[in-house]
Coordinates of C-alpha atoms in Angstrom, one line a residue:
Chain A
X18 CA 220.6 196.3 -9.7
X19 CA 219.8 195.3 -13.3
X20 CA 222.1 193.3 -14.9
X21 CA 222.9 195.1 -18.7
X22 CA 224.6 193.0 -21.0
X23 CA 228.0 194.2 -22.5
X24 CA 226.3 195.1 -25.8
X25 CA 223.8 197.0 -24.2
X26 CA 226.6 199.0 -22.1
X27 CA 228.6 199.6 -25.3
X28 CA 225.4 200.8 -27.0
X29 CA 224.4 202.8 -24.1
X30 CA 228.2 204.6 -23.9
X31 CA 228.1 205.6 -27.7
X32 CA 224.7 207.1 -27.3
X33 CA 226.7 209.5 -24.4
X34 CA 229.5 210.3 -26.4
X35 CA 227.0 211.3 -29.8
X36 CA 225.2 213.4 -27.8
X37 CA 228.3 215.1 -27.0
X38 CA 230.5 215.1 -30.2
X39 CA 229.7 216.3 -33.6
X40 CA 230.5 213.0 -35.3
X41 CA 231.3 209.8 -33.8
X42 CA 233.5 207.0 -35.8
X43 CA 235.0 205.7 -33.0
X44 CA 236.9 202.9 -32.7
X45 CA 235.9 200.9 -29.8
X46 CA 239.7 200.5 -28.3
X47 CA 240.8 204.1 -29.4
X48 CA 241.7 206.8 -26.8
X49 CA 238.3 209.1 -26.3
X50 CA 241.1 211.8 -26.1
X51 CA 242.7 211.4 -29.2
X52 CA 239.5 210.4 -31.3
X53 CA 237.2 212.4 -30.3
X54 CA 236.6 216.4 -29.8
X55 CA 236.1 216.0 -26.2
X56 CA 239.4 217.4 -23.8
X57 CA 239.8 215.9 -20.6
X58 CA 236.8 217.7 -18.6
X59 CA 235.0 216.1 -21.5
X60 CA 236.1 213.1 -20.5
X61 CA 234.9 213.3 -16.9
X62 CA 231.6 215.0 -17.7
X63 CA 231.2 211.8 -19.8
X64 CA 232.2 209.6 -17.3
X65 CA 229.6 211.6 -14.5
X66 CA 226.7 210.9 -17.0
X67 CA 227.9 207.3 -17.5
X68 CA 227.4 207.2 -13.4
X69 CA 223.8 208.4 -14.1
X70 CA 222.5 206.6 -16.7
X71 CA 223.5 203.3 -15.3
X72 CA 222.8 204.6 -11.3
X73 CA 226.9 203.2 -10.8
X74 CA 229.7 204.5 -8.6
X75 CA 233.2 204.6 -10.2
X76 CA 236.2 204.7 -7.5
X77 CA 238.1 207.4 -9.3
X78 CA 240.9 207.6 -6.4
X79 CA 241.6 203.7 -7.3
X80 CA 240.7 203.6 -11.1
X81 CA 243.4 203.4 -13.9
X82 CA 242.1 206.1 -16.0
X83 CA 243.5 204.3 -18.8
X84 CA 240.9 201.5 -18.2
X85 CA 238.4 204.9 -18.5
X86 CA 239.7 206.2 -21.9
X87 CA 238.4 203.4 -24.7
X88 CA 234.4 202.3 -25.4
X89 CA 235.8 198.9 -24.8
X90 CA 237.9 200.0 -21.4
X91 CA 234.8 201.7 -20.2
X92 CA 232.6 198.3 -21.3
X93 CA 234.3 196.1 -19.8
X94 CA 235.1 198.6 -16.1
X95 CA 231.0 199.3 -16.0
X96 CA 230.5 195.5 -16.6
X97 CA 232.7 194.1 -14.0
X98 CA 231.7 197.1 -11.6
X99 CA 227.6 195.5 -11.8
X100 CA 228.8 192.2 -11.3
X101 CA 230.8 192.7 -7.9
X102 CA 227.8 194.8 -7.1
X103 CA 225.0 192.2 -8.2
X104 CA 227.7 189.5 -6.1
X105 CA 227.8 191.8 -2.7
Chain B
X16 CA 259.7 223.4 -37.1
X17 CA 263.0 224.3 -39.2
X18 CA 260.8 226.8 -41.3
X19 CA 259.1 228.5 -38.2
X20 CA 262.7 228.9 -36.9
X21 CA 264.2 230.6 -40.2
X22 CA 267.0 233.8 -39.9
X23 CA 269.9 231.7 -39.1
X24 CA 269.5 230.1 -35.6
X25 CA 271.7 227.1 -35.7
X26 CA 269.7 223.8 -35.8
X27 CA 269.7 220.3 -34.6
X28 CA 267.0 218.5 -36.7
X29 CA 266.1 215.0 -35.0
X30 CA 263.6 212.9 -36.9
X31 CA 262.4 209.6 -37.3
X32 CA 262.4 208.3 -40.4
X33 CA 261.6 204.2 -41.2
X34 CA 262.0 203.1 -37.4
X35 CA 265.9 204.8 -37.7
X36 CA 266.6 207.9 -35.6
X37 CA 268.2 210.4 -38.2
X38 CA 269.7 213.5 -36.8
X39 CA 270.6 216.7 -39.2
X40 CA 272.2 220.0 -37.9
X41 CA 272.1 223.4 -39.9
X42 CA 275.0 224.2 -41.9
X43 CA 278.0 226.0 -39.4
X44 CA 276.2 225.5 -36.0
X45 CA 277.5 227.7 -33.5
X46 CA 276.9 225.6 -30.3
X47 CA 278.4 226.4 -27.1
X48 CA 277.5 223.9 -24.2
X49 CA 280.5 224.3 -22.5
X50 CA 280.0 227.4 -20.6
X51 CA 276.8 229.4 -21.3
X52 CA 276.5 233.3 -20.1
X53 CA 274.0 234.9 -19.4
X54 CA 272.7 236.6 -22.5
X55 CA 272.8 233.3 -23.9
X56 CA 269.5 231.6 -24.7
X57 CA 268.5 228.9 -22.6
X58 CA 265.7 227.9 -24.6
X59 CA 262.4 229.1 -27.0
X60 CA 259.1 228.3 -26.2
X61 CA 256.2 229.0 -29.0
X62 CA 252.9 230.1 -27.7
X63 CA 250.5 231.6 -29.6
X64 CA 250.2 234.7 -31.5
X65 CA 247.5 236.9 -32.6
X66 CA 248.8 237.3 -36.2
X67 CA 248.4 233.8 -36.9
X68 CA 251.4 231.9 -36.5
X69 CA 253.0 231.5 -33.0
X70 CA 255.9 233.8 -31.5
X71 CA 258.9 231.9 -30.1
X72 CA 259.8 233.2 -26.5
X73 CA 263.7 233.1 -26.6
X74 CA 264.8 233.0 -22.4
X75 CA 267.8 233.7 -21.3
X76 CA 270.5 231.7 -19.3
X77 CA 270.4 234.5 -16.7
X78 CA 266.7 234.8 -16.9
X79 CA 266.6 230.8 -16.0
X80 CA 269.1 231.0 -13.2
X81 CA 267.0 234.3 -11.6
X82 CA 264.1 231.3 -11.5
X83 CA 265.7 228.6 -10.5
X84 CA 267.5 230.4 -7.7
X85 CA 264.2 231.7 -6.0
X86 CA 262.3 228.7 -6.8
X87 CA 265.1 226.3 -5.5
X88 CA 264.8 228.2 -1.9
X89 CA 261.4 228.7 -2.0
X90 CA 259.6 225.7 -3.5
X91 CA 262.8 223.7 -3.8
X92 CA 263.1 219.5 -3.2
X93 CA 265.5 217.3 -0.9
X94 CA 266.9 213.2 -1.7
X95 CA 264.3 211.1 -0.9
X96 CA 261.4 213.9 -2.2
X97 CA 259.0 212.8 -5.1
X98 CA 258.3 215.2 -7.5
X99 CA 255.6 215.0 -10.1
X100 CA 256.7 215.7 -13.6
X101 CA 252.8 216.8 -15.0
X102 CA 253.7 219.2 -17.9
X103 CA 254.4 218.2 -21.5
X104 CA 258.0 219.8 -22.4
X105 CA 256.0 222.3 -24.9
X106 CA 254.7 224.0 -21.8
X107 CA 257.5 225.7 -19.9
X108 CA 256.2 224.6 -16.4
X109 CA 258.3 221.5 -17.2
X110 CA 261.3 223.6 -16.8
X111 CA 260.8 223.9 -13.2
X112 CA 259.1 220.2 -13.1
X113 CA 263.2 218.7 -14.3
X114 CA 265.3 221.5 -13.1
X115 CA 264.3 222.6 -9.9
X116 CA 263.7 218.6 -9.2
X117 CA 266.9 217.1 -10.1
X118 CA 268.8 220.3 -8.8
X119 CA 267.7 219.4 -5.6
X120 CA 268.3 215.9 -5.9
X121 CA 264.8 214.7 -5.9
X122 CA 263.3 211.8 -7.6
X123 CA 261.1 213.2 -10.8
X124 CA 258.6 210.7 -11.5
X125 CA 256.6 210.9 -15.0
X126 CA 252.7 210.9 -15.1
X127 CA 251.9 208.8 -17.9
X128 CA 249.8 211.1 -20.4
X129 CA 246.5 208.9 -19.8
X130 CA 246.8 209.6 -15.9
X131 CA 247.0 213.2 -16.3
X132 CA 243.0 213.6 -16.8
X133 CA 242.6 212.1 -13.3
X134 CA 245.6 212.0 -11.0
X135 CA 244.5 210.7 -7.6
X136 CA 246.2 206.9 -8.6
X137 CA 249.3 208.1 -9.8
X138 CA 249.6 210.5 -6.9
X139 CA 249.0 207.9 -4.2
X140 CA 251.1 204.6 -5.8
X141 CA 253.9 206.9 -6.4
X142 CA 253.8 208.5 -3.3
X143 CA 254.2 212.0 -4.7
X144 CA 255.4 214.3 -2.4
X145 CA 255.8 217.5 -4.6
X146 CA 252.9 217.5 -6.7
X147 CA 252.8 220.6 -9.4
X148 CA 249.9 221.1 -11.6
X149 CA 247.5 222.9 -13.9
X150 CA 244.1 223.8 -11.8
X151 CA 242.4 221.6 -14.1
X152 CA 243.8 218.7 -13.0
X153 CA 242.6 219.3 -9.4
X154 CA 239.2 220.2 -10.8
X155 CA 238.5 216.7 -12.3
X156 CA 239.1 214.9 -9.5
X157 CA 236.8 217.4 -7.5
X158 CA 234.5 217.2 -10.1
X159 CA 234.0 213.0 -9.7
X160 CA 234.1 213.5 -6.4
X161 CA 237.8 211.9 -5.9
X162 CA 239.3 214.8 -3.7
X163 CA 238.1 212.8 -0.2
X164 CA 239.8 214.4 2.8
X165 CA 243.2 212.5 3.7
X166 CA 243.6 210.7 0.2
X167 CA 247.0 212.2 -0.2
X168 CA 248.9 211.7 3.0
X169 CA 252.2 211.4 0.9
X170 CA 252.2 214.8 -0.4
X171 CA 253.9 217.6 1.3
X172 CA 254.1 220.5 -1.3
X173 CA 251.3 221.2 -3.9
X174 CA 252.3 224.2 -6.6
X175 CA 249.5 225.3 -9.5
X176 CA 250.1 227.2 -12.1
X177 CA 248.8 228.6 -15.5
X178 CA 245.2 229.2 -14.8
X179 CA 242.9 230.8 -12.1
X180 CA 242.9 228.6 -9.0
X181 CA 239.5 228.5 -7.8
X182 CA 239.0 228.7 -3.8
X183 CA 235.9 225.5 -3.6
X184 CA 238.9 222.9 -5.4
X185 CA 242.0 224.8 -3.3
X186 CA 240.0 224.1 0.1
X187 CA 238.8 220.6 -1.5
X188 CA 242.9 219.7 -2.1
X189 CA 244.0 221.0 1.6
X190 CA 241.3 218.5 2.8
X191 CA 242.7 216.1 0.3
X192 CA 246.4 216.8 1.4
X193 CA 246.4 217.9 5.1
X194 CA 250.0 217.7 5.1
X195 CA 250.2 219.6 1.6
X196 CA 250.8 223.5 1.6
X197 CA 249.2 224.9 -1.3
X198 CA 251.1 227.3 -3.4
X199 CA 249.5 229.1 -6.1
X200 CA 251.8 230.7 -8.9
X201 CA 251.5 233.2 -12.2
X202 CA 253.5 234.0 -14.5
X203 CA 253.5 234.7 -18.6
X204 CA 255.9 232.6 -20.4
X205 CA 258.0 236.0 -21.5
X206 CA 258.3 236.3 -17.2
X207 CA 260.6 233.0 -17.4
X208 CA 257.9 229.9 -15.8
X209 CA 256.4 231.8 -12.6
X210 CA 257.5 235.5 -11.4
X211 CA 254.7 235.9 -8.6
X212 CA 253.5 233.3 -5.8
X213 CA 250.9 233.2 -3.0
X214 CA 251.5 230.7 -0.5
X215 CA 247.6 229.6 0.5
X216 CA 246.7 229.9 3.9
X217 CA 244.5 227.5 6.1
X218 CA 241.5 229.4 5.6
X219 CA 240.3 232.1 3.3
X220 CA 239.0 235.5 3.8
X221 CA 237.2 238.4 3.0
X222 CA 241.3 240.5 2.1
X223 CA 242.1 236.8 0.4
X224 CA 238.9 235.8 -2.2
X225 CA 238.3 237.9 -4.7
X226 CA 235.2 236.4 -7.0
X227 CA 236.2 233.2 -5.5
X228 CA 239.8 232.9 -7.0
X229 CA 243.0 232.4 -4.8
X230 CA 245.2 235.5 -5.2
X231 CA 248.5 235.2 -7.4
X232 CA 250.3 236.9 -4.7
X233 CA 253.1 239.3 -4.9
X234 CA 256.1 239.5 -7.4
X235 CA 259.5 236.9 -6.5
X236 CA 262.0 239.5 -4.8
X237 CA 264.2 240.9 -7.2
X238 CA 261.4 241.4 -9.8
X239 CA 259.1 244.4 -10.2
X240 CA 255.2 244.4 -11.6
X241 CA 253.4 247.4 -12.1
X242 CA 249.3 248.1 -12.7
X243 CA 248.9 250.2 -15.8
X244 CA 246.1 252.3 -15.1
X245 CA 244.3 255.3 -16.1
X246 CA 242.5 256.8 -14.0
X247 CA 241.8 260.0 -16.3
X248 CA 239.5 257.8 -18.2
X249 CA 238.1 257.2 -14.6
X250 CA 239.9 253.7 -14.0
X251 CA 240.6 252.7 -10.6
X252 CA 244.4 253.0 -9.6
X253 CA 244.8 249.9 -8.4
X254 CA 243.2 247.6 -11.0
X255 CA 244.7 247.6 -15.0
X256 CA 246.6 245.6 -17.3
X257 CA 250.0 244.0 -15.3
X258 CA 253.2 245.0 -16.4
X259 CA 256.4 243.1 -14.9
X260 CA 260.1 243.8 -15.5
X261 CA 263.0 242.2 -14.1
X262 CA 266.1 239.5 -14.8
X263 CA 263.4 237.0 -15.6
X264 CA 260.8 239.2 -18.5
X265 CA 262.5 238.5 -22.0
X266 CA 263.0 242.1 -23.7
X267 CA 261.2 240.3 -27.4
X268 CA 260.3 238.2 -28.9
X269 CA 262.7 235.7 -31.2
X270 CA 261.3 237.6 -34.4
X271 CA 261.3 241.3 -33.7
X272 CA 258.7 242.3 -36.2
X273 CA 256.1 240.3 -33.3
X274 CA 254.5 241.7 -31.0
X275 CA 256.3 244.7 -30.4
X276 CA 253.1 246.3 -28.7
X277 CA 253.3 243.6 -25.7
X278 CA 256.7 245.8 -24.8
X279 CA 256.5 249.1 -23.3
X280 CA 259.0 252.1 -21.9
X281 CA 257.8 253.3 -18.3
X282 CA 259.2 256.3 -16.1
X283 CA 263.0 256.6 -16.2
X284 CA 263.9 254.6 -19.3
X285 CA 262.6 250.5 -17.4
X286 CA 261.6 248.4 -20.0
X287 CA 258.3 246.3 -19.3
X288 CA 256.4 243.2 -20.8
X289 CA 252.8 244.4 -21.0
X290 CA 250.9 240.9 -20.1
X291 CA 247.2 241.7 -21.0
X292 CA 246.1 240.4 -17.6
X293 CA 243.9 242.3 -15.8
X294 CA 244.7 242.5 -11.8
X295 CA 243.3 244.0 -9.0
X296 CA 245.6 245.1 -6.0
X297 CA 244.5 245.0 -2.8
X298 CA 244.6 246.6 0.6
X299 CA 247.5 244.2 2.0
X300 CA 249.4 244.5 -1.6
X301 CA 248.1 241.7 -2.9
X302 CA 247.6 240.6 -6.6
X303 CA 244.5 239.3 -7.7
X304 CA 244.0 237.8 -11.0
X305 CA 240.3 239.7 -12.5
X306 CA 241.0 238.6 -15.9
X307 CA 242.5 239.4 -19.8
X308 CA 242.3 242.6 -21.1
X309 CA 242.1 241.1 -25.1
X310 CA 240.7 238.0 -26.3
X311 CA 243.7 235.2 -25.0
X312 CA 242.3 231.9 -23.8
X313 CA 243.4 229.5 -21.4
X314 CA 243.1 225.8 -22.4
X315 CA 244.2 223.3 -19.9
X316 CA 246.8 225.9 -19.1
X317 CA 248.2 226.7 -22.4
X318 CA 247.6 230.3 -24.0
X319 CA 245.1 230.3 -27.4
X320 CA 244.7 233.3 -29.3
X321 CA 241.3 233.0 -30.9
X322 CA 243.1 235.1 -34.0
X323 CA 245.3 232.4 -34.5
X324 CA 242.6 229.6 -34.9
X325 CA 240.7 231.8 -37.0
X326 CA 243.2 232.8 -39.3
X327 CA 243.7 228.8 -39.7
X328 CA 239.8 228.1 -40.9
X329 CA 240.3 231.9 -42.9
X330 CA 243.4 230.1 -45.0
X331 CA 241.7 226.9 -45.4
X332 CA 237.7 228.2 -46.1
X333 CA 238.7 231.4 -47.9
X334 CA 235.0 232.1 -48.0
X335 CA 234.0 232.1 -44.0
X336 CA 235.0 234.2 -41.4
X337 CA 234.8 232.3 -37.5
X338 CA 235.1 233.6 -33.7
X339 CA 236.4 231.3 -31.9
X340 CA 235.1 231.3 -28.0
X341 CA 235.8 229.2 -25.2
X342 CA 232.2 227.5 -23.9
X343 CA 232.2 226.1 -20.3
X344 CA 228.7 225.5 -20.2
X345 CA 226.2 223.3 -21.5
X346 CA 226.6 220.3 -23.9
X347 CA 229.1 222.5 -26.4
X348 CA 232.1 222.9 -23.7
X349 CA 235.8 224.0 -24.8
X350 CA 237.1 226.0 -27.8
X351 CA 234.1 226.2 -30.4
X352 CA 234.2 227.5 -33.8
X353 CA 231.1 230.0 -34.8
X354 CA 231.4 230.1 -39.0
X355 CA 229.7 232.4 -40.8
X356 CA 229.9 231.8 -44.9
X357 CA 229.3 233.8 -48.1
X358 CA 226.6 231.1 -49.0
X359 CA 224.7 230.4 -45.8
X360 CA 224.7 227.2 -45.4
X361 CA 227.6 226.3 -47.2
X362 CA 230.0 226.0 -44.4
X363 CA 232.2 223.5 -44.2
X364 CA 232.0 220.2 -41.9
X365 CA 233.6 220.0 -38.7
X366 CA 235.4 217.4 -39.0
X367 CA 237.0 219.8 -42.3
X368 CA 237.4 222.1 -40.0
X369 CA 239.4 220.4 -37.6
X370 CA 241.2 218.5 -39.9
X371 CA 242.6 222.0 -41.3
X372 CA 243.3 223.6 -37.9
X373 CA 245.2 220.0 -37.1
X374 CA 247.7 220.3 -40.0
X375 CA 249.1 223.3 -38.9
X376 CA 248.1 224.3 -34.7
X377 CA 248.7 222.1 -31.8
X378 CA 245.9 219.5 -30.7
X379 CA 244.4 221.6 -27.6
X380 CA 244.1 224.9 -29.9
X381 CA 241.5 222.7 -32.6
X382 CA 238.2 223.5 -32.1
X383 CA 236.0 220.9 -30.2
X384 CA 232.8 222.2 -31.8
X385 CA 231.9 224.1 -35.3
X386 CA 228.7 225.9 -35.5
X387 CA 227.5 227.7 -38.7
X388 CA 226.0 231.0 -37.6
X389 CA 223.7 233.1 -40.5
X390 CA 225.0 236.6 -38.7
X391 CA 227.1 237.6 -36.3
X392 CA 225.6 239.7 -32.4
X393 CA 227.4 242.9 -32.4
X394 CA 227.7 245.4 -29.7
X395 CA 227.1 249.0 -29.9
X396 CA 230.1 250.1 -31.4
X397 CA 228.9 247.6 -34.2
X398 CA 232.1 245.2 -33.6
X399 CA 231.3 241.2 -33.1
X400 CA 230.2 240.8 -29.6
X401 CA 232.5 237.8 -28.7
X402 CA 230.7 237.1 -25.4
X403 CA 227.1 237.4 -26.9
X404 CA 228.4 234.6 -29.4
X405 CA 229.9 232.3 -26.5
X406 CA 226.6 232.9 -24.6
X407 CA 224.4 232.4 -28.0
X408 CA 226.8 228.6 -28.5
X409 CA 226.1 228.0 -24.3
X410 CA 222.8 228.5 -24.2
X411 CA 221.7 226.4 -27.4
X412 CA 221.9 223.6 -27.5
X413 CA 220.8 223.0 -31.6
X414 CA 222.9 224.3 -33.7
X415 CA 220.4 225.2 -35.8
X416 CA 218.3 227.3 -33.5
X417 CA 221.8 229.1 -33.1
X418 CA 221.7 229.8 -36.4
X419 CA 217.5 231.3 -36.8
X420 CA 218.7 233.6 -33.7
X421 CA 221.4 235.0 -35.3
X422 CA 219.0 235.8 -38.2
X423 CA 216.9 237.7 -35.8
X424 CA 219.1 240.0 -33.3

């Protein structure tokens, strides 16, 4: 799997939520709920194409959604998730 | 909230004010806790109103205690149960999530709000046993693929309510929850929580799926629905508009001047709450939920009358008019705006747009998307044709090109 720095994955998650919200000034530890016009099968339709763009598997039975909800949640979730699987 | 509830309720204000908790009550407050009857009111939910501003569903103690007594036998908890508490206390689901909970002495456990999008952790670390939901809920975790047969071995009774159930998530969950029974529930806030129920059975059926949506069952003993029909104008019998009387329908609304068309007289005098659902009865008496008969929405559960959003962007852009539509497909997905203004082009931005339905409409009724149209698709009676405008908003994905095709139908 190719390794994506933590800037690139941040860059890369923006780039999903512009093309879904009108305007994006998003802080990077706010609630994508609360700052942004998406509702919560926004949310997961994000999260689906976040799968796809980076060919990654969240566990969504184990995840804390909460660690789902914030640029810098996600960033930090997709970063560790290519590490174990670069590791196994 | 003091000036929606004007005419001399009594009041008990709580704020917050500087980190102190300040509490203010009206002036002679006529409060009696002590021993309420039955034509006392429990409590007043708002929902939302086509005029503009909400209507406040007053429910009676007696209505309350027809629920709670059927739901308590039928859907009802033990010590040692765990029983989700999903539903914000604006939503009046939550009635039965405390009451029917603690009444039968079971444990009510609170889903933190940021869980509520996808439930499976919260469901299995707190070992919910009575799980009771919106649809949506279950159609998240179905939709990222969570609902893997056996992840819920904890849970024992599963009740939705407050939207169409769909049949692919239902059988999803009973794989999910093999020791779950699935209940599926309906009922308008002005019906007291949930006045019908269809307890879902291992597999479905031809008598059972209609257009792929669980039935909502027949009407809680005691209560009475009826299918307004014409079948003079050639409408089948047993498909209209559902109207439902009983100890649990409210007889109006807190402000009498609102919606006094939702009320009706039928044969011999009954009085009946006209819902504006559209239900289809079947051979084995059934109910099936086909749809609204008016405009309403459904967002996450929680009734939206387009009227009321536009009415919002009306007070605040005195020079557009708006539809408001509910997209589930494509990019543009939830409650979207369509603005047409005096000076194409002119419209105001989104996030204006929001910002003015936000200062007076709760958060799931602001629009997640604003497009500026240059005319509106009517129908052939010449009205705005709502569904050609949800379509138009689906299908496109530029708002612009929106925009040039509205310039040429």
């Amino acid at each position: 799997m190719k390794k994506h720095s933590e800037y690139e994955i941040r860059g890369a998650i923006r780039r999903l939520i512009s093309e879904r919200v009108d305007e994006v000034s998003l802080d990077d530890s706010a609630s994508l709920l609360e700052g942004t016009n998406l509702d919560s099968l926004g949310v997961v339709e994000l999260l689906l194409a976040i799968e796809e763009e980076f060919s990654i598997s969240i566990d969504f039975v184990a995840v804390d959604p909460e660690s789902l909800l914030s640029i810098s949640g996600l960033t930090h979730h997709l970063s560790m998730l290519m590490d174990e699987s670069n590791v196994g | 909230m003091a000036d929606v509830l004007s005419g001399g309720y009594p009041l008990l204000t709580i704020s917050r004010e500087l980190g102190n908790l300040s509490w203010s009550r009206s002036p002679n407050p006529v409060v009696n806790c002590a021993s309420p009857v039955g034509s006392d009111i429990a409590y007043v939910m708002f929902t939302s109103g086509t005029t503009g501003r909400p209507k406040g569903v007053p429910v009676r103690t007696e209505s309350l205690m027809a629920y709670l007594d059927v739901a308590t036998k039928r859907f009802g908890v033990r010590p040692g149960d765990r029983a989700s508490h999903f539903f914000e206390l604006t939503f009046d689901l939550s009635v039965h999530d405390v009451f029917v909970t603690l009444l039968g002495g079971g444990t009510l456990v609170v889903i933190p709000a940021e869980q509520r999008m996808l439930p499976a952790r919260f469901l299995r670390e707190k070992q919910i046993s009575h799980w009771f939901s919106v649809p949506s809920a279950a159609e998240s975790l179905h939709r990222v693929g969570a609902l893997r047969p056996g992840i819920f071995p904890h849970l024992r009774q599963t009740l939705f309510c407050g939207e169409p159930l769909r049949w692919p998530v239902t059988e999803a969950w009973q794989a999910a929850a093999p020791n779950s029974r699935i209940v599926n529930l309906y009922g308008p806030t002005e019906a007291t929580i949930a006045i019908s129920y269809y307890v879902v059975p291992g597999r479905r059926s031809r008598s059972n799926d209609v257009y792929g949506i669980v039935p909502i069952g027949q009407v809680f003993e005691g209560q009475h629905g009826r299918i307004f029909s014409r079948p003079e104008a050639g409408e089948q019998p047993n498909r209209g508009e559902l109207w439902l009387s009983g100890s649990q329908v409210i007889s109006g609304y807190l402000d009498a001047g609102d919606g006094q068309d939702a009320f009706a007289s039928g044969p011999e005098g009954v009085a009946w709450y006209r819902t504006g659902d559209a239900v289809e009865r079947a051979g084995d008496g059934l109910l099936h939920f086909v749809g609204r008969i008016d405009h309403q929405l459904k967002i996450s559960g929680y009734r939206v009358e387009p009227a009321e959003i536009e009415d919002a962007i009306h007070r605040a852009f005195p020079a557009c008019r708006s539809v408001v539509v509910r997209c589930d497909r494509g990019k543009r997905r939830g409650l979207v705006a369509a603005i047409i203004c005096e000076e194409t082009g002119d419209g105001p931005a989104a996030s204006a747009v929001r910002e003015a339905c936000g200062s007076s409409l709760p958060s799931y009724m602001i629009p997640a998307h604003v497009v500026e149209l240059v005319s509106w698709p009517v129908n052939a009676n010449g009205k705005i044709d709502r569904a050609a405008v949800r379509r138009q908003l689906e299908e496109h994905p530029n708002p612009d090109v929106v925009a040039e095709h509205g310039v040429e139908s």
